[in-house]
Amino acid sequence: MYHAPDTLQIRPSILYFGTPVVLITTRNPDGSANITPMSSAWALADRVTIGLTGGGQGLANLLRERECVLNLASESMREAVERLAPTSGCDPVPAWKRGYRHEPDKFTLAGWRALPSLRVSAPRIAEAPLQLEARVLDAIERPLEAWRGDAGGYVTLELEVCQVHAHADIVVPGTSHIDPRRYRPLFYVFRHYYGVGPALGRTFKAEV
């Protein structure tokens, strides 16, 4: 007879249960580029919804410029992503970002190259295997005491993807399909980085 595993009632400090690392590129007020690493994102059709803590430079840029590029990080970008993790585009660094330091040139720090976009003003990250140019459709502020009161809660943004760029080696030749056997996204799981394990199968909707 089957017995279900024992369970515990827990209250984890975060709920990052496993989503891809997204590097959001935006333009600062002086025209320079900012990179915001994050993992709170999900997609449906041509829309991507993201969530960002209030008070950061990336969010300020998004609300002002109403556009960005969502660069999907690969496994090979992990070390550079972590170099960016404790940095902020804000000067001075907000008080709630304890342990962070200001970094005005995140592209140089990460060792990445900036590429011009076609539909938005923010640059793309050349090393990212998927680069999604997007525009802000809606932004909703969510004060949340249990989150970070001194950061003013968080903001959810609905984005419309208007242009997709993909490295040629992850695209099925002659199609617009991503080859899941070659695409190696970087995942953020409860504050740890993971890559893609062995394939476990495919859904009935799979096209490749």
mmCIF file of C-alpha atoms in Angstrom:
data_model
loop_
_atom_site.group_PDB
_atom_site.id
_atom_site.type_symbol
_atom_site.label_atom_id
_atom_site.label_comp_id
_atom_site.label_asym_id
_atom_site.label_seq_id
_atom_site.Cartn_x
_atom_site.Cartn_y
_atom_site.Cartn_z
ATOM 1 C CA MET A 1 0.000 0.000 0.000
ATOM 2 C CA TYR A 2 1.268 3.464 -0.873
ATOM 3 C CA HIS A 3 2.108 5.808 1.993
ATOM 4 C CA ALA A 4 2.518 9.496 1.288
ATOM 5 C CA PRO A 5 5.761 11.087 2.540
ATOM 6 C CA ASP A 6 5.591 12.865 5.881
ATOM 7 C CA THR A 7 5.133 16.634 5.604
ATOM 8 C CA LEU A 8 5.971 19.568 7.853
ATOM 9 C CA GLN A 9 4.291 22.921 8.225
ATOM 10 C CA ILE A 10 7.034 25.477 7.544
ATOM 11 C CA ARG A 11 7.424 29.209 7.022
ATOM 12 C CA PRO A 12 10.363 29.691 4.612
ATOM 13 C CA SER A 13 11.839 33.189 4.435
ATOM 14 C CA ILE A 14 11.614 33.181 0.629
ATOM 15 C CA LEU A 15 9.615 31.271 -1.978
ATOM 16 C CA TYR A 16 12.089 31.079 -4.858
ATOM 17 C CA PHE A 17 11.041 27.535 -5.737
ATOM 18 C CA GLY A 18 12.896 27.501 -9.051
ATOM 19 C CA THR A 19 12.660 30.011 -11.895
ATOM 20 C CA PRO A 20 15.113 31.117 -14.600
ATOM 21 C CA VAL A 21 17.546 33.943 -13.916
ATOM 22 C CA VAL A 22 16.554 37.024 -15.922
ATOM 23 C CA LEU A 23 18.928 39.918 -16.507
ATOM 24 C CA ILE A 24 16.870 43.053 -17.093
ATOM 25 C CA THR A 25 18.690 45.749 -19.058
ATOM 26 C CA THR A 26 17.350 49.302 -18.825
ATOM 27 C CA ARG A 27 18.596 52.812 -19.454
ATOM 28 C CA ASN A 28 19.628 55.120 -16.624
ATOM 29 C CA PRO A 29 18.653 58.811 -16.718
ATOM 30 C CA ASP A 30 22.097 59.700 -18.149
ATOM 31 C CA GLY A 31 21.691 57.184 -20.982
ATOM 32 C CA SER A 32 24.041 54.550 -19.549
ATOM 33 C CA ALA A 33 22.908 50.951 -19.128
ATOM 34 C CA ASN A 34 21.834 49.155 -15.972
ATOM 35 C CA ILE A 35 21.558 45.390 -15.440
ATOM 36 C CA THR A 36 19.151 43.996 -12.846
ATOM 37 C CA PRO A 37 19.454 40.253 -12.066
ATOM 38 C CA MET A 38 16.147 38.766 -10.914
ATOM 39 C CA SER A 39 14.161 35.520 -10.940
ATOM 40 C CA SER A 40 10.550 36.519 -10.278
ATOM 41 C CA ALA A 41 9.152 36.170 -13.792
ATOM 42 C CA TRP A 42 6.623 34.100 -15.711
ATOM 43 C CA ALA A 43 5.412 34.132 -19.314
ATOM 44 C CA LEU A 44 2.115 33.574 -21.128
ATOM 45 C CA ALA A 45 1.811 34.060 -24.900
ATOM 46 C CA ASP A 46 3.709 37.271 -25.700
ATOM 47 C CA ARG A 47 3.414 38.663 -22.164
ATOM 48 C CA VAL A 48 5.905 38.377 -19.326
ATOM 49 C CA THR A 49 5.026 39.393 -15.768
ATOM 50 C CA ILE A 50 7.867 40.282 -13.426
ATOM 51 C CA GLY A 51 8.152 41.387 -9.817
ATOM 52 C CA LEU A 52 10.756 43.770 -8.425
ATOM 53 C CA THR A 53 11.404 45.135 -4.961
ATOM 54 C CA GLY A 54 10.662 48.846 -4.669
ATOM 55 C CA GLY A 55 13.450 51.393 -4.511
ATOM 56 C CA GLY A 56 15.907 49.899 -7.031
ATOM 57 C CA GLN A 57 17.449 51.601 -10.049
ATOM 58 C CA GLY A 58 16.174 48.995 -12.492
ATOM 59 C CA LEU A 59 12.579 49.525 -11.369
ATOM 60 C CA ALA A 60 12.941 53.314 -11.530
ATOM 61 C CA ASN A 61 14.256 52.984 -15.088
ATOM 62 C CA LEU A 62 11.397 50.677 -16.088
ATOM 63 C CA LEU A 63 8.748 53.022 -14.736
ATOM 64 C CA ARG A 64 10.355 56.008 -16.460
ATOM 65 C CA GLU A 65 11.353 54.514 -19.819
ATOM 66 C CA ARG A 66 8.511 51.931 -20.029
ATOM 67 C CA GLU A 67 10.767 49.456 -21.837
ATOM 68 C CA CYS A 68 13.600 46.985 -21.271
ATOM 69 C CA VAL A 69 15.285 43.822 -22.497
ATOM 70 C CA LEU A 70 14.800 40.540 -20.638
ATOM 71 C CA ASN A 71 18.033 38.602 -21.120
ATOM 72 C CA LEU A 72 17.754 34.944 -20.102
ATOM 73 C CA ALA A 73 20.992 33.809 -18.479
ATOM 74 C CA SER A 74 22.676 30.514 -19.356
ATOM 75 C CA GLU A 75 24.483 28.114 -17.043
ATOM 76 C CA SER A 76 27.824 29.448 -18.298
ATOM 77 C CA MET A 77 26.940 32.952 -17.063
ATOM 78 C CA ARG A 78 26.586 31.954 -13.404
ATOM 79 C CA GLU A 79 29.836 33.424 -12.086
ATOM 80 C CA ALA A 80 29.206 36.765 -13.783
ATOM 81 C CA VAL A 81 25.627 36.827 -12.503
ATOM 82 C CA GLU A 82 26.917 36.346 -8.969
ATOM 83 C CA ARG A 83 29.453 39.164 -9.434
ATOM 84 C CA LEU A 84 26.525 41.455 -10.202
ATOM 85 C CA ALA A 85 24.331 40.143 -7.377
ATOM 86 C CA PRO A 86 25.697 42.409 -4.571
ATOM 87 C CA THR A 87 25.756 45.575 -6.710
ATOM 88 C CA SER A 88 23.274 48.405 -7.149
ATOM 89 C CA GLY A 89 22.787 51.037 -9.816
ATOM 90 C CA CYS A 90 21.601 53.465 -7.135
ATOM 91 C CA ASP A 91 24.000 56.041 -5.710
ATOM 92 C CA PRO A 92 23.766 56.186 -2.770
ATOM 93 C CA VAL A 93 22.782 52.570 -2.249
ATOM 94 C CA PRO A 94 19.348 52.324 -0.526
ATOM 95 C CA ALA A 95 19.564 51.595 3.193
ATOM 96 C CA TRP A 96 17.635 48.333 2.860
ATOM 97 C CA LYS A 97 20.243 46.929 0.449
ATOM 98 C CA ARG A 98 22.619 45.929 3.211
ATOM 99 C CA GLY A 99 25.868 44.458 1.920
ATOM 100 C CA TYR A 100 25.438 45.978 -1.556
ATOM 101 C CA ARG A 101 27.768 48.464 -3.256
ATOM 102 C CA HIS A 102 27.191 50.938 -6.059
ATOM 103 C CA GLU A 103 28.402 49.847 -9.507
ATOM 104 C CA PRO A 104 27.963 52.284 -12.419
ATOM 105 C CA ASP A 105 29.267 49.951 -15.165
ATOM 106 C CA LYS A 106 27.728 46.516 -14.746
ATOM 107 C CA PHE A 107 28.571 45.359 -18.266
ATOM 108 C CA THR A 108 32.297 45.761 -17.573
ATOM 109 C CA LEU A 109 32.026 44.114 -14.158
ATOM 110 C CA ALA A 110 30.274 41.088 -15.649
ATOM 111 C CA GLY A 111 32.563 40.947 -18.683
ATOM 112 C CA TRP A 112 29.615 41.052 -21.095
ATOM 113 C CA ARG A 113 29.123 42.928 -24.375
ATOM 114 C CA ALA A 114 26.203 45.272 -25.072
ATOM 115 C CA LEU A 115 24.337 44.985 -28.355
ATOM 116 C CA PRO A 116 21.827 47.499 -29.732
ATOM 117 C CA SER A 117 18.169 46.510 -29.693
ATOM 118 C CA LEU A 118 15.765 46.880 -32.606
ATOM 119 C CA ARG A 119 12.560 48.033 -30.895
ATOM 120 C CA VAL A 120 13.645 49.504 -27.541
ATOM 121 C CA SER A 121 16.447 51.795 -26.420
ATOM 122 C CA ALA A 122 17.930 49.484 -23.752
ATOM 123 C CA PRO A 123 20.840 47.296 -24.929
ATOM 124 C CA ARG A 124 20.882 43.519 -25.126
ATOM 125 C CA ILE A 125 23.437 41.234 -23.475
ATOM 126 C CA ALA A 126 25.311 39.436 -26.260
ATOM 127 C CA GLU A 127 26.167 36.418 -24.105
ATOM 128 C CA ALA A 128 22.536 35.708 -23.137
ATOM 129 C CA PRO A 129 21.089 32.926 -25.329
ATOM 130 C CA LEU A 130 17.629 34.537 -25.325
ATOM 131 C CA GLN A 131 17.024 38.297 -25.416
ATOM 132 C CA LEU A 132 13.447 39.593 -25.247
ATOM 133 C CA GLU A 133 12.812 43.241 -26.076
ATOM 134 C CA ALA A 134 9.742 44.351 -24.143
ATOM 135 C CA ARG A 135 7.537 47.296 -23.269
ATOM 136 C CA VAL A 136 5.667 47.953 -20.010
ATOM 137 C CA LEU A 137 1.900 47.598 -20.291
ATOM 138 C CA ASP A 138 0.995 47.906 -16.625
ATOM 139 C CA ALA A 139 2.642 48.352 -13.228
ATOM 140 C CA ILE A 140 1.004 47.654 -9.869
ATOM 141 C CA GLU A 141 2.569 48.696 -6.572
ATOM 142 C CA ARG A 142 2.119 46.253 -3.713
ATOM 143 C CA PRO A 143 3.022 47.471 -0.211
ATOM 144 C CA LEU A 144 3.794 44.435 1.920
ATOM 145 C CA GLU A 145 4.875 44.669 5.537
ATOM 146 C CA ALA A 146 6.052 41.080 5.595
ATOM 147 C CA TRP A 147 8.339 41.766 2.630
ATOM 148 C CA ARG A 148 10.610 44.749 3.260
ATOM 149 C CA GLY A 149 8.788 47.699 4.713
ATOM 150 C CA ASP A 150 11.766 50.014 4.333
ATOM 151 C CA ALA A 151 11.905 49.166 0.613
ATOM 152 C CA GLY A 152 8.278 50.140 0.073
ATOM 153 C CA GLY A 153 7.066 46.663 -0.846
ATOM 154 C CA TYR A 154 7.309 45.558 -4.446
ATOM 155 C CA VAL A 155 5.925 46.221 -7.930
ATOM 156 C CA THR A 156 4.541 43.744 -10.457
ATOM 157 C CA LEU A 157 4.857 44.714 -14.107
ATOM 158 C CA GLU A 158 3.167 43.240 -17.152
ATOM 159 C CA LEU A 159 5.428 43.425 -20.203
ATOM 160 C CA GLU A 160 4.666 42.875 -23.874
ATOM 161 C CA VAL A 161 7.489 41.174 -25.762
ATOM 162 C CA CYS A 162 7.943 42.938 -29.104
ATOM 163 C CA GLN A 163 11.128 41.294 -30.420
ATOM 164 C CA VAL A 164 12.920 38.022 -29.643
ATOM 165 C CA HIS A 165 16.598 37.320 -30.335
ATOM 166 C CA ALA A 166 18.071 33.825 -29.890
ATOM 167 C CA HIS A 167 21.552 32.414 -30.340
ATOM 168 C CA ALA A 168 21.545 30.498 -33.611
ATOM 169 C CA ASP A 169 22.887 27.329 -31.987
ATOM 170 C CA ILE A 170 19.776 26.888 -29.805
ATOM 171 C CA VAL A 171 17.268 27.336 -32.640
ATOM 172 C CA VAL A 172 15.991 24.358 -34.631
ATOM 173 C CA PRO A 173 17.247 25.061 -38.186
ATOM 174 C CA GLY A 174 14.627 26.570 -40.460
ATOM 175 C CA THR A 175 12.155 27.239 -37.620
ATOM 176 C CA SER A 176 11.433 29.656 -34.792
ATOM 177 C CA HIS A 177 11.541 26.853 -32.216
ATOM 178 C CA ILE A 178 14.061 26.727 -29.377
ATOM 179 C CA ASP A 179 15.814 23.350 -29.159
ATOM 180 C CA PRO A 180 15.431 22.332 -25.491
ATOM 181 C CA ARG A 181 18.339 19.914 -25.865
ATOM 182 C CA ARG A 182 20.724 22.814 -26.545
ATOM 183 C CA TYR A 183 19.205 25.594 -24.452
ATOM 184 C CA ARG A 184 20.829 25.598 -21.006
ATOM 185 C CA PRO A 185 19.089 28.191 -18.796
ATOM 186 C CA LEU A 186 20.344 29.109 -15.333
ATOM 187 C CA PHE A 187 17.819 28.545 -12.530
ATOM 188 C CA TYR A 188 17.563 30.189 -9.108
ATOM 189 C CA VAL A 189 16.274 27.722 -6.508
ATOM 190 C CA PHE A 190 15.956 28.886 -2.886
ATOM 191 C CA ARG A 191 18.994 31.176 -3.346
ATOM 192 C CA HIS A 192 21.112 28.517 -5.061
ATOM 193 C CA TYR A 193 22.006 28.262 -8.746
ATOM 194 C CA TYR A 194 21.112 25.175 -10.752
ATOM 195 C CA GLY A 195 21.339 24.178 -14.377
ATOM 196 C CA VAL A 196 19.233 21.849 -16.486
ATOM 197 C CA GLY A 197 19.376 18.164 -15.606
ATOM 198 C CA PRO A 198 18.696 15.226 -17.942
ATOM 199 C CA ALA A 199 15.507 15.430 -19.992
ATOM 200 C CA LEU A 200 12.580 13.625 -18.336
ATOM 201 C CA GLY A 201 10.169 13.611 -21.274
ATOM 202 C CA ARG A 202 7.976 15.936 -23.293
ATOM 203 C CA THR A 203 4.370 17.128 -23.170
ATOM 204 C CA PHE A 204 1.815 16.303 -25.866
ATOM 205 C CA LYS A 205 2.076 19.963 -26.972
ATOM 206 C CA ALA A 206 5.815 19.797 -27.726
ATOM 207 C CA GLU A 207 6.607 20.893 -31.276
ATOM 208 C CA VAL A 208 10.230 19.724 -31.426
#
